[in-house]
JSON list of C-alpha atoms in Angstrom, two decimals:
[
{"chain": "A", "resi": 3, "resn": "MET", "atom": "CA", "xyz": [2.80, -4.12, 4.47]},
{"chain": "A", "resi": 4, "resn": "PRO", "atom": "CA", "xyz": [2.41, -6.84, 7.08]},
{"chain": "A", "resi": 5, "resn": "LEU", "atom": "CA", "xyz": [3.03, -10.52, 6.51]},
{"chain": "A", "resi": 6, "resn": "VAL", "atom": "CA", "xyz": [0.27, -11.98, 8.68]},
{"chain": "A", "resi": 7, "resn": "ASP", "atom": "CA", "xyz": [0.86, -15.48, 10.06]},
{"chain": "A", "resi": 8, "resn": "GLY", "atom": "CA", "xyz": [3.57, -16.13, 7.48]},
{"chain": "A", "resi": 9, "resn": "ASP", "atom": "CA", "xyz": [0.95, -16.30, 4.71]},
{"chain": "A", "resi": 10, "resn": "LEU", "atom": "CA", "xyz": [3.21, -15.83, 1.71]},
{"chain": "A", "resi": 11, "resn": "ILE", "atom": "CA", "xyz": [0.41, -16.25, -0.82]},
{"chain": "A", "resi": 12, "resn": "VAL", "atom": "CA", "xyz": [-1.63, -13.33, 0.49]},
{"chain": "A", "resi": 13, "resn": "TYR", "atom": "CA", "xyz": [1.50, -11.23, 1.09]},
{"chain": "A", "resi": 14, "resn": "SER", "atom": "CA", "xyz": [2.83, -11.90, -2.42]},
{"chain": "A", "resi": 15, "resn": "ALA", "atom": "CA", "xyz": [-0.45, -11.11, -4.14]},
{"chain": "A", "resi": 16, "resn": "THR", "atom": "CA", "xyz": [-0.96, -7.95, -2.08]},
{"chain": "A", "resi": 17, "resn": "ARG", "atom": "CA", "xyz": [2.60, -6.74, -2.68]},
{"chain": "A", "resi": 18, "resn": "PHE", "atom": "CA", "xyz": [2.46, -7.50, -6.41]},
{"chain": "A", "resi": 19, "resn": "ASP", "atom": "CA", "xyz": [-0.83, -5.62, -6.76]},
{"chain": "A", "resi": 20, "resn": "PHE", "atom": "CA", "xyz": [0.61, -2.72, -4.78]},
{"chain": "A", "resi": 21, "resn": "MET", "atom": "CA", "xyz": [3.68, -2.56, -7.02]},
{"chain": "A", "resi": 22, "resn": "LEU", "atom": "CA", "xyz": [1.49, -2.55, -10.13]},
{"chain": "A", "resi": 23, "resn": "ALA", "atom": "CA", "xyz": [-0.64, 0.25, -8.69]},
{"chain": "A", "resi": 24, "resn": "HIS", "atom": "CA", "xyz": [2.41, 2.22, -7.53]},
{"chain": "A", "resi": 25, "resn": "PRO", "atom": "CA", "xyz": [5.21, 1.81, -10.10]},
{"chain": "A", "resi": 26, "resn": "GLU", "atom": "CA", "xyz": [7.16, 4.62, -8.43]},
{"chain": "A", "resi": 27, "resn": "THR", "atom": "CA", "xyz": [7.57, 2.37, -5.39]},
{"chain": "A", "resi": 28, "resn": "ALA", "atom": "CA", "xyz": [8.86, -0.47, -7.56]},
{"chain": "A", "resi": 29, "resn": "ARG", "atom": "CA", "xyz": [11.37, 1.90, -9.15]},
{"chain": "A", "resi": 30, "resn": "LEU", "atom": "CA", "xyz": [12.50, 3.16, -5.74]},
{"chain": "A", "resi": 31, "resn": "ALA", "atom": "CA", "xyz": [12.92, -0.40, -4.46]},
{"chain": "A", "resi": 32, "resn": "THR", "atom": "CA", "xyz": [15.06, -1.24, -7.49]},
{"chain": "A", "resi": 33, "resn": "TRP", "atom": "CA", "xyz": [17.11, 1.92, -7.08]},
{"chain": "A", "resi": 34, "resn": "LEU", "atom": "CA", "xyz": [17.67, 1.20, -3.40]},
{"chain": "A", "resi": 35, "resn": "ARG", "atom": "CA", "xyz": [19.05, -2.26, -4.22]},
{"chain": "A", "resi": 36, "resn": "LEU", "atom": "CA", "xyz": [21.39, -0.80, -6.85]},
{"chain": "A", "resi": 37, "resn": "GLU", "atom": "CA", "xyz": [22.59, 2.01, -4.64]},
{"chain": "A", "resi": 38, "resn": "ARG", "atom": "CA", "xyz": [22.93, 0.10, -1.36]},
{"chain": "A", "resi": 39, "resn": "HIS", "atom": "CA", "xyz": [26.24, 1.37, -0.02]},
{"chain": "A", "resi": 40, "resn": "THR", "atom": "CA", "xyz": [25.27, 1.87, 3.58]},
{"chain": "A", "resi": 41, "resn": "HIS", "atom": "CA", "xyz": [23.62, -0.27, 6.17]},
{"chain": "A", "resi": 42, "resn": "PRO", "atom": "CA", "xyz": [19.83, -0.54, 6.21]},
{"chain": "A", "resi": 43, "resn": "SER", "atom": "CA", "xyz": [17.98, 1.62, 8.69]},
{"chain": "A", "resi": 44, "resn": "GLN", "atom": "CA", "xyz": [16.78, 0.13, 11.97]},
{"chain": "A", "resi": 45, "resn": "ARG", "atom": "CA", "xyz": [13.23, 0.46, 10.68]},
{"chain": "A", "resi": 46, "resn": "GLU", "atom": "CA", "xyz": [14.08, -1.66, 7.63]},
{"chain": "A", "resi": 47, "resn": "ILE", "atom": "CA", "xyz": [15.84, -4.23, 9.79]},
{"chain": "A", "resi": 48, "resn": "ASP", "atom": "CA", "xyz": [12.88, -4.46, 12.18]},
{"chain": "A", "resi": 49, "resn": "SER", "atom": "CA", "xyz": [10.38, -4.73, 9.32]},
{"chain": "A", "resi": 50, "resn": "TYR", "atom": "CA", "xyz": [12.32, -7.47, 7.54]},
{"chain": "A", "resi": 51, "resn": "ARG", "atom": "CA", "xyz": [13.05, -9.33, 10.79]},
{"chain": "A", "resi": 52, "resn": "ALA", "atom": "CA", "xyz": [9.33, -9.45, 11.67]},
{"chain": "A", "resi": 53, "resn": "LYS", "atom": "CA", "xyz": [8.51, -10.88, 8.24]},
{"chain": "A", "resi": 54, "resn": "VAL", "atom": "CA", "xyz": [11.34, -13.43, 8.28]},
{"chain": "A", "resi": 55, "resn": "ASP", "atom": "CA", "xyz": [10.32, -14.48, 11.80]},
{"chain": "A", "resi": 56, "resn": "ALA", "atom": "CA", "xyz": [6.70, -14.93, 10.63]},
{"chain": "A", "resi": 57, "resn": "ILE", "atom": "CA", "xyz": [7.88, -17.14, 7.76]},
{"chain": "A", "resi": 58, "resn": "ALA", "atom": "CA", "xyz": [10.12, -19.15, 10.09]},
{"chain": "A", "resi": 59, "resn": "ALA", "atom": "CA", "xyz": [7.18, -19.72, 12.46]},
{"chain": "A", "resi": 60, "resn": "ALA", "atom": "CA", "xyz": [5.02, -20.87, 9.54]},
{"chain": "A", "resi": 61, "resn": "GLN", "atom": "CA", "xyz": [7.82, -23.23, 8.49]},
{"chain": "A", "resi": 62, "resn": "ARG", "atom": "CA", "xyz": [8.02, -24.73, 11.99]},
{"chain": "A", "resi": 63, "resn": "GLU", "atom": "CA", "xyz": [4.24, -25.24, 11.92]},
{"chain": "A", "resi": 64, "resn": "GLY", "atom": "CA", "xyz": [4.45, -26.97, 8.52]},
{"chain": "A", "resi": 65, "resn": "ARG", "atom": "CA", "xyz": [2.45, -24.29, 6.68]},
{"chain": "A", "resi": 66, "resn": "VAL", "atom": "CA", "xyz": [5.39, -23.16, 4.53]},
{"chain": "A", "resi": 67, "resn": "ILE", "atom": "CA", "xyz": [8.11, -25.28, 2.95]},
{"chain": "A", "resi": 68, "resn": "ASP", "atom": "CA", "xyz": [11.24, -25.51, 5.04]},
{"chain": "A", "resi": 69, "resn": "GLY", "atom": "CA", "xyz": [13.76, -26.59, 2.41]},
{"chain": "A", "resi": 70, "resn": "ILE", "atom": "CA", "xyz": [14.71, -22.93, 1.92]},
{"chain": "A", "resi": 71, "resn": "SER", "atom": "CA", "xyz": [15.69, -20.62, 4.74]},
{"chain": "A", "resi": 72, "resn": "ALA", "atom": "CA", "xyz": [13.04, -18.13, 5.86]},
{"chain": "A", "resi": 73, "resn": "ALA", "atom": "CA", "xyz": [15.30, -15.24, 4.83]},
{"chain": "A", "resi": 74, "resn": "GLY", "atom": "CA", "xyz": [15.98, -16.80, 1.42]},
{"chain": "A", "resi": 75, "resn": "LEU", "atom": "CA", "xyz": [12.31, -17.45, 0.82]},
{"chain": "A", "resi": 76, "resn": "PHE", "atom": "CA", "xyz": [11.39, -13.89, 1.79]},
{"chain": "A", "resi": 77, "resn": "ALA", "atom": "CA", "xyz": [14.08, -12.50, -0.53]},
{"chain": "A", "resi": 78, "resn": "MET", "atom": "CA", "xyz": [12.65, -14.53, -3.41]},
{"chain": "A", "resi": 79, "resn": "VAL", "atom": "CA", "xyz": [9.13, -13.29, -2.71]},
{"chain": "A", "resi": 80, "resn": "LEU", "atom": "CA", "xyz": [10.37, -9.69, -2.67]},
{"chain": "A", "resi": 81, "resn": "ARG", "atom": "CA", "xyz": [12.03, -10.03, -6.06]},
{"chain": "A", "resi": 82, "resn": "LEU", "atom": "CA", "xyz": [9.19, -12.01, -7.65]},
{"chain": "A", "resi": 83, "resn": "THR", "atom": "CA", "xyz": [6.61, -9.43, -6.64]},
{"chain": "A", "resi": 84, "resn": "GLU", "atom": "CA", "xyz": [8.65, -6.78, -8.44]},
{"chain": "A", "resi": 85, "resn": "THR", "atom": "CA", "xyz": [9.21, -8.67, -11.70]},
{"chain": "A", "resi": 86, "resn": "GLY", "atom": "CA", "xyz": [6.15, -7.19, -13.38]},
{"chain": "A", "resi": 87, "resn": "TRP", "atom": "CA", "xyz": [8.24, -4.09, -14.05]},
{"chain": "A", "resi": 88, "resn": "SER", "atom": "CA", "xyz": [11.45, -5.77, -15.13]},
{"chain": "A", "resi": 89, "resn": "PRO", "atom": "CA", "xyz": [13.29, -4.74, -18.30]},
{"chain": "A", "resi": 90, "resn": "LEU", "atom": "CA", "xyz": [12.44, -8.17, -19.72]},
{"chain": "A", "resi": 91, "resn": "THR", "atom": "CA", "xyz": [8.69, -7.54, -19.65]},
{"chain": "A", "resi": 92, "resn": "THR", "atom": "CA", "xyz": [9.23, -4.23, -21.41]},
{"chain": "A", "resi": 93, "resn": "ALA", "atom": "CA", "xyz": [11.64, -5.71, -23.96]},
{"chain": "A", "resi": 94, "resn": "ILE", "atom": "CA", "xyz": [9.28, -8.53, -24.97]},
{"chain": "A", "resi": 95, "resn": "GLY", "atom": "CA", "xyz": [6.21, -6.30, -24.97]},
{"chain": "A", "resi": 96, "resn": "THR", "atom": "CA", "xyz": [4.42, -7.93, -22.06]},
{"chain": "A", "resi": 97, "resn": "ASP", "atom": "CA", "xyz": [2.08, -5.80, -19.98]},
{"chain": "A", "resi": 98, "resn": "PRO", "atom": "CA", "xyz": [2.03, -7.14, -16.40]},
{"chain": "A", "resi": 99, "resn": "ARG", "atom": "CA", "xyz": [-1.41, -5.57, -15.96]},
{"chain": "A", "resi": 100, "resn": "ALA", "atom": "CA", "xyz": [-2.98, -7.53, -18.83]},
{"chain": "A", "resi": 101, "resn": "PRO", "atom": "CA", "xyz": [-5.82, -9.78, -17.63]},
{"chain": "A", "resi": 102, "resn": "HIS", "atom": "CA", "xyz": [-4.15, -12.95, -18.89]},
{"chain": "A", "resi": 103, "resn": "GLN", "atom": "CA", "xyz": [-0.98, -12.02, -16.92]},
{"chain": "A", "resi": 104, "resn": "LEU", "atom": "CA", "xyz": [-2.90, -11.45, -13.69]},
{"chain": "A", "resi": 105, "resn": "ALA", "atom": "CA", "xyz": [-4.88, -14.70, -13.88]}
]
């Protein structure tokens, strides 16, 4: 999914909603991180680079905080948008789809 104009709020919300609607994708993303023993594909590199570049541009324009590197910030957004399906939420009985969780 695109990260338009470095808008991390829209990207994060869209990605989180997508992960909730498609738990198989969240599981595959987790598995890929655990199994990463080769280099990412050129397609992955290009996709991530475009998103990191968009964040960096937004940082230069003052629309996104610049105290964290663009790559670091993007990595945090990726992980945070997947946390609805973490073992912790299952262990403590929290449903990430519950209305009070999505508010």
